[in-house]
Each structure stands twice: as structure tokens, then as C-alpha cells.
Amino acid sequence: MHTICHIEFNVSDLARSQAFFHGLFPNWEFRSFIEGMVVFGIGDQHIGGLMKSDNIVVGNSPSVWFQVEDIDATIAKAASLGGSAQDPKQPVPGVGWSATVHDPDGNSVGLVQFASQDS
């Protein structure tokens, strides 16, 4: 718990980016996840994803996502510690829930609660 569970790169061209990362890390396996997103990993070990974006902002990618037990409690805790909500809790098909918060300096912190846990 509270470990990195997903790293996501915003990309303008999924095929080009997949070719780049596969060339750089040839043992990565890629698969389509949702429209506009390809995820990658090694065997059963998930590492992250490539997300198609029409607006690439240098410095906003990659995003890092941490596994949490209770996403609602973690969002509230971030606010109590001087952070703020960025993107509200939303379902992730076949995964569970995600949300992002800002730390006190405005850095994005991704949160994931897997479906096997109550939400």
C-alpha cells in the first residue's frame, strides 16, 4: 500500500510512442486498455500507460499514481495537510477508482483504489 502502481506518459502519437518505448525497453509488453490508451508492463507486472493527448505540456508528464486503501479518505487527508483536490474520484474500468490531488506546491499526485477494496 502507498506504493507507485502506475506511471503515465501523455503522448501525441500512440504508435510512435509505443515504438519508441518498445525499442528502448524491448521486454515491455503493450496492450490496448481504453480508447486512446495503451498500457505496458513485463509479464503480469503492470508498469504504466501511454495516454493520447492533443495538448502536450512539457513538464506535466509523466504522472505518478499511488495505491491507496481508501481514496475518499486520502483526498480528505490531502486537503487537511495543505493540499487540494485536482481531479475528482472517477471509476477506471476493470481497475477501481482514481483521483488526483495537488500537494502544497501544486504538484499532481495520482491516487488509485483497486476494485477489490470497498469504495
PDB file of N, CA, C and O in Angstrom, residues 39-109:
ATOM      1  N   VAL A  39      -1.487   0.357 -22.313  1.00  0.00           N
ATOM      2  CA  VAL A  39      -0.768   0.112 -21.076  1.00  0.00           C
ATOM      3  C   VAL A  39       0.395  -0.826 -21.361  1.00  0.00           C
ATOM      4  O   VAL A  39       0.399  -1.549 -22.358  1.00  0.00           O
ATOM      5  N   PHE A  40       1.383  -0.795 -20.471  1.00  0.00           N
ATOM      6  CA  PHE A  40       2.563  -1.635 -20.670  1.00  0.00           C
ATOM      7  C   PHE A  40       3.028  -2.223 -19.362  1.00  0.00           C
ATOM      8  O   PHE A  40       2.722  -1.721 -18.280  1.00  0.00           O
ATOM      9  N   GLY A  41       3.771  -3.316 -19.490  1.00  0.00           N
ATOM     10  CA  GLY A  41       4.321  -3.990 -18.324  1.00  0.00           C
ATOM     11  C   GLY A  41       5.246  -5.094 -18.765  1.00  0.00           C
ATOM     12  O   GLY A  41       5.536  -5.266 -19.952  1.00  0.00           O
ATOM     13  N   ILE A  42       5.703  -5.855 -17.793  1.00  0.00           N
ATOM     14  CA  ILE A  42       6.574  -7.003 -18.045  1.00  0.00           C
ATOM     15  C   ILE A  42       5.857  -8.215 -17.475  1.00  0.00           C
ATOM     16  O   ILE A  42       5.679  -8.315 -16.259  1.00  0.00           O
ATOM     17  N   GLY A  43       5.408  -9.111 -18.356  1.00  0.00           N
ATOM     18  CA  GLY A  43       4.620 -10.252 -17.904  1.00  0.00           C
ATOM     19  C   GLY A  43       3.360  -9.765 -17.212  1.00  0.00           C
ATOM     20  O   GLY A  43       2.624  -8.948 -17.748  1.00  0.00           O
ATOM     21  N   ASP A  44       3.136 -10.236 -15.980  1.00  0.00           N
ATOM     22  CA  ASP A  44       1.957  -9.820 -15.205  1.00  0.00           C
ATOM     23  C   ASP A  44       2.194  -8.537 -14.422  1.00  0.00           C
ATOM     24  O   ASP A  44       1.287  -8.041 -13.769  1.00  0.00           O
ATOM     25  N   GLN A  45       3.412  -7.985 -14.468  1.00  0.00           N
ATOM     26  CA  GLN A  45       3.735  -6.781 -13.697  1.00  0.00           C
ATOM     27  C   GLN A  45       3.368  -5.531 -14.495  1.00  0.00           C
ATOM     28  O   GLN A  45       4.000  -5.202 -15.496  1.00  0.00           O
ATOM     29  N   HIS A  46       2.345  -4.829 -14.037  1.00  0.00           N
ATOM     30  CA  HIS A  46       1.923  -3.573 -14.679  1.00  0.00           C
ATOM     31  C   HIS A  46       2.912  -2.467 -14.312  1.00  0.00           C
ATOM     32  O   HIS A  46       3.310  -2.346 -13.158  1.00  0.00           O
ATOM     33  N   ILE A  47       3.293  -1.669 -15.309  1.00  0.00           N
ATOM     34  CA  ILE A  47       4.181  -0.530 -15.055  1.00  0.00           C
ATOM     35  C   ILE A  47       3.434   0.776 -15.259  1.00  0.00           C
ATOM     36  O   ILE A  47       3.453   1.658 -14.418  1.00  0.00           O
ATOM     37  N   GLY A  48       2.761   0.927 -16.402  1.00  0.00           N
ATOM     38  CA  GLY A  48       2.107   2.199 -16.664  1.00  0.00           C
ATOM     39  C   GLY A  48       1.374   2.232 -17.978  1.00  0.00           C
ATOM     40  O   GLY A  48       0.959   1.207 -18.503  1.00  0.00           O
ATOM     41  N   GLY A  49       1.248   3.449 -18.534  1.00  0.00           N
ATOM     42  CA  GLY A  49       0.494   3.602 -19.753  1.00  0.00           C
ATOM     43  C   GLY A  49       0.920   4.800 -20.568  1.00  0.00           C
ATOM     44  O   GLY A  49       1.602   5.705 -20.090  1.00  0.00           O
ATOM     45  N   LEU A  50       0.507   4.769 -21.830  1.00  0.00           N
ATOM     46  CA  LEU A  50       0.680   5.880 -22.763  1.00  0.00           C
ATOM     47  C   LEU A  50      -0.725   6.403 -23.056  1.00  0.00           C
ATOM     48  O   LEU A  50      -1.590   5.649 -23.511  1.00  0.00           O
ATOM     49  N   MET A  51      -0.966   7.679 -22.767  1.00  0.00           N
ATOM     50  CA  MET A  51      -2.292   8.277 -22.948  1.00  0.00           C
ATOM     51  C   MET A  51      -2.237   9.306 -24.060  1.00  0.00           C
ATOM     52  O   MET A  51      -1.455  10.260 -23.990  1.00  0.00           O
ATOM     53  N   LYS A  52      -3.050   9.121 -25.094  1.00  0.00           N
ATOM     54  CA  LYS A  52      -3.124  10.060 -26.209  1.00  0.00           C
ATOM     55  C   LYS A  52      -3.646  11.394 -25.708  1.00  0.00           C
ATOM     56  O   LYS A  52      -4.645  11.458 -24.998  1.00  0.00           O
ATOM     57  N   SER A  53      -2.940  12.461 -26.040  1.00  0.00           N
ATOM     58  CA  SER A  53      -3.342  13.801 -25.635  1.00  0.00           C
ATOM     59  C   SER A  53      -3.135  14.756 -26.801  1.00  0.00           C
ATOM     60  O   SER A  53      -2.109  14.704 -27.480  1.00  0.00           O
ATOM     61  N   ASP A  54      -4.107  15.617 -27.026  1.00  0.00           N
ATOM     62  CA  ASP A  54      -3.987  16.630 -28.073  1.00  0.00           C
ATOM     63  C   ASP A  54      -3.227  17.853 -27.588  1.00  0.00           C
ATOM     64  O   ASP A  54      -2.872  18.716 -28.390  1.00  0.00           O
ATOM     65  N   ASN A  55      -3.004  17.945 -26.280  1.00  0.00           N
ATOM     66  CA  ASN A  55      -2.343  19.107 -25.712  1.00  0.00           C
ATOM     67  C   ASN A  55      -1.200  18.649 -24.800  1.00  0.00           C
ATOM     68  O   ASN A  55      -1.399  18.446 -23.613  1.00  0.00           O
ATOM     69  N   ILE A  56      -0.031  18.474 -25.384  1.00  0.00           N
ATOM     70  CA  ILE A  56       1.141  18.047 -24.625  1.00  0.00           C
ATOM     71  C   ILE A  56       1.775  19.277 -23.982  1.00  0.00           C
ATOM     72  O   ILE A  56       2.114  20.240 -24.673  1.00  0.00           O
ATOM     73  N   VAL A  57       1.900  19.259 -22.658  1.00  0.00           N
ATOM     74  CA  VAL A  57       2.533  20.343 -21.926  1.00  0.00           C
ATOM     75  C   VAL A  57       3.799  19.781 -21.299  1.00  0.00           C
ATOM     76  O   VAL A  57       3.727  18.883 -20.446  1.00  0.00           O
ATOM     77  N   VAL A  58       4.945  20.275 -21.756  1.00  0.00           N
ATOM     78  CA  VAL A  58       6.216  19.799 -21.230  1.00  0.00           C
ATOM     79  C   VAL A  58       6.245  20.021 -19.722  1.00  0.00           C
ATOM     80  O   VAL A  58       5.896  21.085 -19.228  1.00  0.00           O
ATOM     81  N   GLY A  59       6.615  18.976 -18.991  1.00  0.00           N
ATOM     82  CA  GLY A  59       6.680  19.048 -17.534  1.00  0.00           C
ATOM     83  C   GLY A  59       5.469  18.459 -16.829  1.00  0.00           C
ATOM     84  O   GLY A  59       5.517  18.216 -15.631  1.00  0.00           O
ATOM     85  N   ASN A  60       4.373  18.232 -17.567  1.00  0.00           N
ATOM     86  CA  ASN A  60       3.170  17.645 -16.957  1.00  0.00           C
ATOM     87  C   ASN A  60       3.149  16.126 -17.057  1.00  0.00           C
ATOM     88  O   ASN A  60       2.198  15.497 -16.630  1.00  0.00           O
ATOM     89  N   SER A  61       4.170  15.556 -17.638  1.00  0.00           N
ATOM     90  CA  SER A  61       4.197  14.118 -17.858  1.00  0.00           C
ATOM     91  C   SER A  61       5.622  13.639 -17.617  1.00  0.00           C
ATOM     92  O   SER A  61       6.568  14.369 -17.925  1.00  0.00           O
ATOM     93  N   PRO A  62       5.830  12.487 -17.037  1.00  0.00           N
ATOM     94  CA  PRO A  62       4.816  11.512 -16.686  1.00  0.00           C
ATOM     95  C   PRO A  62       4.119  11.865 -15.381  1.00  0.00           C
ATOM     96  O   PRO A  62       4.625  12.638 -14.578  1.00  0.00           O
ATOM     97  N   SER A  63       2.947  11.275 -15.208  1.00  0.00           N
ATOM     98  CA  SER A  63       2.245  11.388 -13.927  1.00  0.00           C
ATOM     99  C   SER A  63       2.481  10.100 -13.154  1.00  0.00           C
ATOM    100  O   SER A  63       2.672   9.030 -13.735  1.00  0.00           O
ATOM    101  N   VAL A  64       2.500  10.215 -11.846  1.00  0.00           N
ATOM    102  CA  VAL A  64       2.783   9.075 -10.976  1.00  0.00           C
ATOM    103  C   VAL A  64       1.547   8.817 -10.118  1.00  0.00           C
ATOM    104  O   VAL A  64       0.955   9.742  -9.563  1.00  0.00           O
ATOM    105  N   TRP A  65       1.184   7.557 -10.013  1.00  0.00           N
ATOM    106  CA  TRP A  65      -0.037   7.149  -9.314  1.00  0.00           C
ATOM    107  C   TRP A  65       0.316   6.198  -8.187  1.00  0.00           C
ATOM    108  O   TRP A  65       1.111   5.273  -8.376  1.00  0.00           O
ATOM    109  N   PHE A  66      -0.286   6.427  -7.018  1.00  0.00           N
ATOM    110  CA  PHE A  66      -0.008   5.641  -5.825  1.00  0.00           C
ATOM    111  C   PHE A  66      -1.246   4.857  -5.408  1.00  0.00           C
ATOM    112  O   PHE A  66      -2.361   5.384  -5.428  1.00  0.00           O
ATOM    113  N   GLN A  67      -1.049   3.613  -4.983  1.00  0.00           N
ATOM    114  CA  GLN A  67      -2.141   2.786  -4.486  1.00  0.00           C
ATOM    115  C   GLN A  67      -2.506   3.230  -3.075  1.00  0.00           C
ATOM    116  O   GLN A  67      -1.631   3.407  -2.223  1.00  0.00           O
ATOM    117  N   VAL A  68      -3.810   3.414  -2.838  1.00  0.00           N
ATOM    118  CA  VAL A  68      -4.311   3.783  -1.512  1.00  0.00           C
ATOM    119  C   VAL A  68      -5.437   2.828  -1.116  1.00  0.00           C
ATOM    120  O   VAL A  68      -6.077   2.217  -1.965  1.00  0.00           O
ATOM    121  N   GLU A  69      -5.666   2.722   0.185  1.00  0.00           N
ATOM    122  CA  GLU A  69      -6.724   1.847   0.689  1.00  0.00           C
ATOM    123  C   GLU A  69      -8.099   2.467   0.519  1.00  0.00           C
ATOM    124  O   GLU A  69      -9.047   1.789   0.166  1.00  0.00           O
ATOM    125  N   ASP A  70      -8.208   3.771   0.809  1.00  0.00           N
ATOM    126  CA  ASP A  70      -9.496   4.467   0.801  1.00  0.00           C
ATOM    127  C   ASP A  70      -9.299   5.807   0.105  1.00  0.00           C
ATOM    128  O   ASP A  70      -8.770   6.749   0.686  1.00  0.00           O
ATOM    129  N   ILE A  71      -9.727   5.887  -1.135  1.00  0.00           N
ATOM    130  CA  ILE A  71      -9.460   7.076  -1.943  1.00  0.00           C
ATOM    131  C   ILE A  71     -10.156   8.318  -1.383  1.00  0.00           C
ATOM    132  O   ILE A  71      -9.570   9.404  -1.372  1.00  0.00           O
ATOM    133  N   ASP A  72     -11.373   8.158  -0.875  1.00  0.00           N
ATOM    134  CA  ASP A  72     -12.094   9.308  -0.315  1.00  0.00           C
ATOM    135  C   ASP A  72     -11.367   9.858   0.915  1.00  0.00           C
ATOM    136  O   ASP A  72     -11.196  11.075   1.059  1.00  0.00           O
ATOM    137  N   ALA A  73     -10.929   8.969   1.790  1.00  0.00           N
ATOM    138  CA  ALA A  73     -10.202   9.399   2.992  1.00  0.00           C
ATOM    139  C   ALA A  73      -8.867  10.039   2.624  1.00  0.00           C
ATOM    140  O   ALA A  73      -8.441  11.012   3.250  1.00  0.00           O
ATOM    141  N   THR A  74      -8.216   9.523   1.585  1.00  0.00           N
ATOM    142  CA  THR A  74      -6.930  10.075   1.178  1.00  0.00           C
ATOM    143  C   THR A  74      -7.089  11.461   0.571  1.00  0.00           C
ATOM    144  O   THR A  74      -6.275  12.354   0.818  1.00  0.00           O
ATOM    145  N   ILE A  75      -8.152  11.683  -0.194  1.00  0.00           N
ATOM    146  CA  ILE A  75      -8.431  13.009  -0.749  1.00  0.00           C
ATOM    147  C   ILE A  75      -8.664  14.001   0.389  1.00  0.00           C
ATOM    148  O   ILE A  75      -8.117  15.106   0.391  1.00  0.00           O
ATOM    149  N   ALA A  76      -9.455  13.597   1.370  1.00  0.00           N
ATOM    150  CA  ALA A  76      -9.722  14.472   2.524  1.00  0.00           C
ATOM    151  C   ALA A  76      -8.437  14.738   3.311  1.00  0.00           C
ATOM    152  O   ALA A  76      -8.193  15.869   3.747  1.00  0.00           O
ATOM    153  N   LYS A  77      -7.621  13.732   3.472  1.00  0.00           N
ATOM    154  CA  LYS A  77      -6.364  13.888   4.210  1.00  0.00           C
ATOM    155  C   LYS A  77      -5.436  14.861   3.490  1.00  0.00           C
ATOM    156  O   LYS A  77      -4.780  15.690   4.124  1.00  0.00           O
ATOM    157  N   ALA A  78      -5.363  14.764   2.158  1.00  0.00           N
ATOM    158  CA  ALA A  78      -4.518  15.687   1.389  1.00  0.00           C
ATOM    159  C   ALA A  78      -4.939  17.127   1.642  1.00  0.00           C
ATOM    160  O   ALA A  78      -4.095  18.007   1.851  1.00  0.00           O
ATOM    161  N   ALA A  79      -6.245  17.383   1.656  1.00  0.00           N
ATOM    162  CA  ALA A  79      -6.743  18.739   1.912  1.00  0.00           C
ATOM    163  C   ALA A  79      -6.387  19.194   3.323  1.00  0.00           C
ATOM    164  O   ALA A  79      -5.996  20.349   3.532  1.00  0.00           O
ATOM    165  N   SER A  80      -6.466  18.294   4.284  1.00  0.00           N
ATOM    166  CA  SER A  80      -6.160  18.666   5.671  1.00  0.00           C
ATOM    167  C   SER A  80      -4.674  18.946   5.880  1.00  0.00           C
ATOM    168  O   SER A  80      -4.297  19.599   6.845  1.00  0.00           O
ATOM    169  N   LEU A  81      -3.848  18.455   4.951  1.00  0.00           N
ATOM    170  CA  LEU A  81      -2.396  18.648   5.052  1.00  0.00           C
ATOM    171  C   LEU A  81      -1.899  19.805   4.191  1.00  0.00           C
ATOM    172  O   LEU A  81      -0.697  19.973   4.001  1.00  0.00           O
ATOM    173  N   GLY A  82      -2.818  20.606   3.654  1.00  0.00           N
ATOM    174  CA  GLY A  82      -2.429  21.764   2.864  1.00  0.00           C
ATOM    175  C   GLY A  82      -2.474  21.559   1.369  1.00  0.00           C
ATOM    176  O   GLY A  82      -2.129  22.441   0.594  1.00  0.00           O
ATOM    177  N   GLY A  83      -2.928  20.374   0.937  1.00  0.00           N
ATOM    178  CA  GLY A  83      -3.085  20.104  -0.483  1.00  0.00           C
ATOM    179  C   GLY A  83      -4.483  20.485  -0.941  1.00  0.00           C
ATOM    180  O   GLY A  83      -5.238  21.133  -0.200  1.00  0.00           O
ATOM    181  N   SER A  84      -4.833  20.078  -2.148  1.00  0.00           N
ATOM    182  CA  SER A  84      -6.170  20.364  -2.663  1.00  0.00           C
ATOM    183  C   SER A  84      -6.552  19.303  -3.682  1.00  0.00           C
ATOM    184  O   SER A  84      -5.691  18.641  -4.265  1.00  0.00           O
ATOM    185  N   ALA A  85      -7.853  19.151  -3.892  1.00  0.00           N
ATOM    186  CA  ALA A  85      -8.341  18.223  -4.905  1.00  0.00           C
ATOM    187  C   ALA A  85      -8.035  18.793  -6.282  1.00  0.00           C
ATOM    188  O   ALA A  85      -8.119  19.996  -6.497  1.00  0.00           O
ATOM    189  N   GLN A  86      -7.628  17.929  -7.205  1.00  0.00           N
ATOM    190  CA  GLN A  86      -7.382  18.354  -8.581  1.00  0.00           C
ATOM    191  C   GLN A  86      -8.445  17.760  -9.486  1.00  0.00           C
ATOM    192  O   GLN A  86      -9.240  18.492 -10.053  1.00  0.00           O
ATOM    193  N   ASP A  87      -8.477  16.452  -9.625  1.00  0.00           N
ATOM    194  CA  ASP A  87      -9.495  15.764 -10.415  1.00  0.00           C
ATOM    195  C   ASP A  87     -10.285  14.866  -9.476  1.00  0.00           C
ATOM    196  O   ASP A  87      -9.702  14.115  -8.700  1.00  0.00           O
ATOM    197  N   PRO A  88     -11.616  14.931  -9.531  1.00  0.00           N
ATOM    198  CA  PRO A  88     -12.433  14.165  -8.586  1.00  0.00           C
ATOM    199  C   PRO A  88     -12.315  12.656  -8.810  1.00  0.00           C
ATOM    200  O   PRO A  88     -11.882  12.195  -9.866  1.00  0.00           O
ATOM    201  N   LYS A  89     -12.741  11.914  -7.821  1.00  0.00           N
ATOM    202  CA  LYS A  89     -12.788  10.454  -7.890  1.00  0.00           C
ATOM    203  C   LYS A  89     -13.618  10.047  -9.102  1.00  0.00           C
ATOM    204  O   LYS A  89     -14.698  10.590  -9.340  1.00  0.00           O
ATOM    205  N   GLN A  90     -13.085   9.096  -9.858  1.00  0.00           N
ATOM    206  CA  GLN A  90     -13.809   8.597 -11.018  1.00  0.00           C
ATOM    207  C   GLN A  90     -13.516   7.110 -11.202  1.00  0.00           C
ATOM    208  O   GLN A  90     -12.444   6.643 -10.831  1.00  0.00           O
ATOM    209  N   PRO A  91     -14.464   6.370 -11.769  1.00  0.00           N
ATOM    210  CA  PRO A  91     -14.224   4.944 -11.984  1.00  0.00           C
ATOM    211  C   PRO A  91     -13.214   4.725 -13.105  1.00  0.00           C
ATOM    212  O   PRO A  91     -13.144   5.488 -14.069  1.00  0.00           O
ATOM    213  N   VAL A  92     -12.409   3.674 -12.960  1.00  0.00           N
ATOM    214  CA  VAL A  92     -11.485   3.227 -14.003  1.00  0.00           C
ATOM    215  C   VAL A  92     -11.919   1.802 -14.350  1.00  0.00           C
ATOM    216  O   VAL A  92     -11.829   0.908 -13.500  1.00  0.00           O
ATOM    217  N   PRO A  93     -12.415   1.575 -15.569  1.00  0.00           N
ATOM    218  CA  PRO A  93     -12.963   0.264 -15.932  1.00  0.00           C
ATOM    219  C   PRO A  93     -11.988  -0.884 -15.661  1.00  0.00           C
ATOM    220  O   PRO A  93     -10.828  -0.842 -16.061  1.00  0.00           O
ATOM    221  N   GLY A  94     -12.473  -1.882 -14.942  1.00  0.00           N
ATOM    222  CA  GLY A  94     -11.677  -3.063 -14.658  1.00  0.00           C
ATOM    223  C   GLY A  94     -10.576  -2.856 -13.634  1.00  0.00           C
ATOM    224  O   GLY A  94      -9.799  -3.770 -13.370  1.00  0.00           O
ATOM    225  N   VAL A  95     -10.478  -1.660 -13.051  1.00  0.00           N
ATOM    226  CA  VAL A  95      -9.407  -1.355 -12.099  1.00  0.00           C
ATOM    227  C   VAL A  95      -9.988  -0.974 -10.743  1.00  0.00           C
ATOM    228  O   VAL A  95      -9.664  -1.570  -9.725  1.00  0.00           O
ATOM    229  N   GLY A  96     -10.816   0.052 -10.699  1.00  0.00           N
ATOM    230  CA  GLY A  96     -11.363   0.574  -9.446  1.00  0.00           C
ATOM    231  C   GLY A  96     -11.657   2.054  -9.576  1.00  0.00           C
ATOM    232  O   GLY A  96     -12.456   2.457 -10.415  1.00  0.00           O
ATOM    233  N   TRP A  97     -10.955   2.865  -8.784  1.00  0.00           N
ATOM    234  CA  TRP A  97     -11.188   4.311  -8.751  1.00  0.00           C
ATOM    235  C   TRP A  97      -9.872   5.059  -8.849  1.00  0.00           C
ATOM    236  O   TRP A  97      -8.843   4.585  -8.370  1.00  0.00           O
ATOM    237  N   SER A  98      -9.925   6.260  -9.419  1.00  0.00           N
ATOM    238  CA  SER A  98      -8.754   7.135  -9.439  1.00  0.00           C
ATOM    239  C   SER A  98      -9.179   8.559  -9.128  1.00  0.00           C
ATOM    240  O   SER A  98     -10.341   8.927  -9.289  1.00  0.00           O
ATOM    241  N   ALA A  99      -8.218   9.342  -8.678  1.00  0.00           N
ATOM    242  CA  ALA A  99      -8.401  10.779  -8.429  1.00  0.00           C
ATOM    243  C   ALA A  99      -7.006  11.384  -8.377  1.00  0.00           C
ATOM    244  O   ALA A  99      -6.013  10.666  -8.223  1.00  0.00           O
ATOM    245  N   THR A 100      -6.930  12.686  -8.536  1.00  0.00           N
ATOM    246  CA  THR A 100      -5.648  13.357  -8.345  1.00  0.00           C
ATOM    247  C   THR A 100      -5.827  14.512  -7.374  1.00  0.00           C
ATOM    248  O   THR A 100      -6.881  15.146  -7.321  1.00  0.00           O
ATOM    249  N   VAL A 101      -4.797  14.726  -6.589  1.00  0.00           N
ATOM    250  CA  VAL A 101      -4.754  15.843  -5.663  1.00  0.00           C
ATOM    251  C   VAL A 101      -3.486  16.637  -5.952  1.00  0.00           C
ATOM    252  O   VAL A 101      -2.580  16.161  -6.632  1.00  0.00           O
ATOM    253  N   HIS A 102      -3.445  17.872  -5.461  1.00  0.00           N
ATOM    254  CA  HIS A 102      -2.227  18.680  -5.512  1.00  0.00           C
ATOM    255  C   HIS A 102      -1.580  18.659  -4.142  1.00  0.00           C
ATOM    256  O   HIS A 102      -2.275  18.708  -3.123  1.00  0.00           O
ATOM    257  N   ASP A 103      -0.246  18.626  -4.123  1.00  0.00           N
ATOM    258  CA  ASP A 103       0.452  18.834  -2.862  1.00  0.00           C
ATOM    259  C   ASP A 103       0.490  20.343  -2.601  1.00  0.00           C
ATOM    260  O   ASP A 103      -0.010  21.126  -3.423  1.00  0.00           O
ATOM    261  N   PRO A 104       1.035  20.811  -1.476  1.00  0.00           N
ATOM    262  CA  PRO A 104       1.026  22.251  -1.181  1.00  0.00           C
ATOM    263  C   PRO A 104       1.731  23.115  -2.230  1.00  0.00           C
ATOM    264  O   PRO A 104       1.443  24.307  -2.343  1.00  0.00           O
ATOM    265  N   ASP A 105       2.639  22.526  -3.039  1.00  0.00           N
ATOM    266  CA  ASP A 105       3.321  23.281  -4.093  1.00  0.00           C
ATOM    267  C   ASP A 105       2.633  23.178  -5.446  1.00  0.00           C
ATOM    268  O   ASP A 105       3.129  23.708  -6.440  1.00  0.00           O
ATOM    269  N   GLY A 106       1.508  22.477  -5.506  1.00  0.00           N
ATOM    270  CA  GLY A 106       0.772  22.356  -6.757  1.00  0.00           C
ATOM    271  C   GLY A 106       1.145  21.159  -7.605  1.00  0.00           C
ATOM    272  O   GLY A 106       0.646  21.004  -8.712  1.00  0.00           O
ATOM    273  N   ASN A 107       2.029  20.289  -7.106  1.00  0.00           N
ATOM    274  CA  ASN A 107       2.386  19.078  -7.845  1.00  0.00           C
ATOM    275  C   ASN A 107       1.231  18.082  -7.816  1.00  0.00           C
ATOM    276  O   ASN A 107       0.587  17.906  -6.779  1.00  0.00           O
ATOM    277  N   SER A 108       0.984  17.427  -8.934  1.00  0.00           N
ATOM    278  CA  SER A 108      -0.081  16.426  -9.012  1.00  0.00           C
ATOM    279  C   SER A 108       0.364  15.120  -8.375  1.00  0.00           C
ATOM    280  O   SER A 108       1.494  14.673  -8.572  1.00  0.00           O
ATOM    281  N   VAL A 109      -0.550  14.534  -7.622  1.00  0.00           N
ATOM    282  CA  VAL A 109      -0.332  13.226  -7.000  1.00  0.00           C
ATOM    283  C   VAL A 109      -1.518  12.358  -7.389  1.00  0.00           C
ATOM    284  O   VAL A 109      -2.662  12.654  -7.022  1.00  0.00           O
TER     285      VAL A 109
END
